[in-house]
């Protein structure tokens, strides 16, 4: 599951503007994707502990 999540994150982070068609000149969408991924890792780690 972690591999799938990582692949989806890399795909959206690197090629999301082409796949989804968004315009992100200031980088806010990429920042949101990055923060969601980091918070997901933190939540998953805390749930297991």
Coordinates of N, CA and C in Angstrom, one line a residue:
X1 N 0.8 -1.2 0.0 CA 0.0 0.0 0.0 C 0.9 1.3 0.0
X2 N 2.0 1.2 0.7 CA 2.9 2.4 0.7 C 3.5 2.6 -0.6
X3 N 3.8 1.6 -1.4 CA 4.3 1.7 -2.7 C 3.3 2.4 -3.7
X4 N 2.1 2.0 -3.5 CA 1.0 2.6 -4.4 C 0.8 4.0 -4.0
X5 N 0.8 4.4 -2.7 CA 0.7 5.8 -2.3 C 1.9 6.6 -2.8
X6 N 3.1 6.0 -2.8 CA 4.2 6.8 -3.2 C 4.2 7.0 -4.7
X7 N 3.8 6.0 -5.5 CA 3.7 6.1 -6.9 C 2.6 7.1 -7.3
X8 N 1.5 7.1 -6.6 CA 0.4 8.1 -6.9 C 0.9 9.5 -6.6
X9 N 1.6 9.7 -5.5 CA 2.2 11.0 -5.1 C 3.1 11.5 -6.1
X10 N 4.1 10.7 -6.5 CA 5.1 11.1 -7.5 C 4.4 11.4 -8.9
X11 N 3.4 10.6 -9.2 CA 2.7 10.9 -10.5 C 1.9 12.3 -10.4
X12 N 1.2 12.5 -9.3 CA 0.5 13.8 -9.2 C 1.4 15.0 -9.0
X13 N 2.5 14.8 -8.2 CA 3.4 15.9 -8.0 C 4.2 16.2 -9.2
X14 N 4.6 15.2 -10.0 CA 5.4 15.5 -11.2 C 4.6 15.8 -12.4
X15 N 3.5 15.1 -12.6 CA 2.8 15.2 -13.9 C 1.3 15.6 -13.7
X16 N 0.9 16.1 -12.5 CA -0.5 16.4 -12.2 C -1.1 17.5 -13.1
X17 N -0.2 18.5 -13.4 CA -0.7 19.6 -14.2 C -1.1 19.1 -15.6
X18 N -0.4 18.1 -16.1 CA -0.7 17.5 -17.4 C -1.9 16.6 -17.3
X19 N -2.0 15.8 -16.3 CA -3.1 14.8 -16.2 C -4.4 15.4 -15.8
X20 N -4.3 16.4 -14.8 CA -5.6 17.0 -14.3 C -5.9 18.3 -14.9
X21 N -4.9 18.9 -15.5 CA -5.1 20.2 -16.3 C -5.2 21.4 -15.4
X22 N -4.6 21.4 -14.2 CA -4.6 22.6 -13.4 C -3.5 23.5 -13.7
X23 N -3.7 24.8 -13.4 CA -2.6 25.8 -13.6 C -2.1 26.2 -12.2
X24 N -0.8 26.1 -12.0 CA -0.3 26.3 -10.7 C 1.0 27.1 -10.7
X25 N 0.9 28.4 -11.1 CA 2.2 29.2 -11.2 C 2.8 29.5 -9.9
X26 N 2.0 29.5 -8.8 CA 2.6 29.9 -7.5 C 3.0 28.7 -6.7
X27 N 2.6 27.5 -7.2 CA 3.1 26.2 -6.5 C 2.2 25.8 -5.3
X28 N 1.0 26.4 -5.2 CA 0.1 26.1 -4.0 C -0.4 24.7 -4.1
X29 N -0.8 24.2 -5.3 CA -1.3 22.8 -5.4 C -0.2 21.8 -5.1
X30 N 1.0 22.0 -5.5 CA 2.1 21.1 -5.2 C 2.4 21.1 -3.7
X31 N 2.3 22.3 -3.1 CA 2.5 22.4 -1.7 C 1.5 21.6 -0.9
X32 N 0.2 21.7 -1.4 CA -0.9 21.0 -0.8 C -0.7 19.5 -0.9
X33 N -0.3 19.1 -2.1 CA -0.1 17.6 -2.3 C 1.0 17.1 -1.4
X34 N 2.1 17.9 -1.3 CA 3.2 17.5 -0.4 C 2.8 17.4 1.0
X35 N 2.1 18.4 1.5 CA 1.7 18.4 2.9 C 0.7 17.3 3.2
X36 N -0.2 17.0 2.3 CA -1.1 15.9 2.5 C -0.4 14.6 2.6
X37 N 0.6 14.4 1.7 CA 1.4 13.2 1.8 C 2.2 13.0 3.1
X38 N 2.8 14.1 3.5 CA 3.5 14.1 4.8 C 2.6 13.8 6.0
X39 N 1.5 14.5 6.0 CA 0.5 14.3 7.1 C 0.0 12.9 7.1
X40 N -0.2 12.3 5.9 CA -0.6 10.9 5.8 C 0.4 9.9 6.4
X41 N 1.7 10.2 6.1 CA 2.7 9.4 6.7 C 2.7 9.5 8.2
X42 N 2.6 10.7 8.7 CA 2.6 10.9 10.2 C 1.4 10.2 10.8
X43 N 0.2 10.3 10.2 CA -1.0 9.7 10.7 C -0.9 8.2 10.7
X44 N -0.3 7.6 9.6 CA -0.2 6.2 9.5 C 0.8 5.7 10.5
X45 N 1.9 6.4 10.8 CA 2.9 6.0 11.8 C 2.3 6.0 13.2
X46 N 1.5 7.1 13.5 CA 0.9 7.2 14.8 C -0.2 6.2 15.0
X47 N -0.9 5.8 14.0 CA -1.9 4.8 14.1 C -1.3 3.4 14.5
X48 N -0.2 3.1 13.9 CA 0.5 1.8 14.1 C 1.1 1.7 15.5
X49 N 1.5 2.8 16.0 CA 2.3 2.8 17.3 C 1.3 2.7 18.5

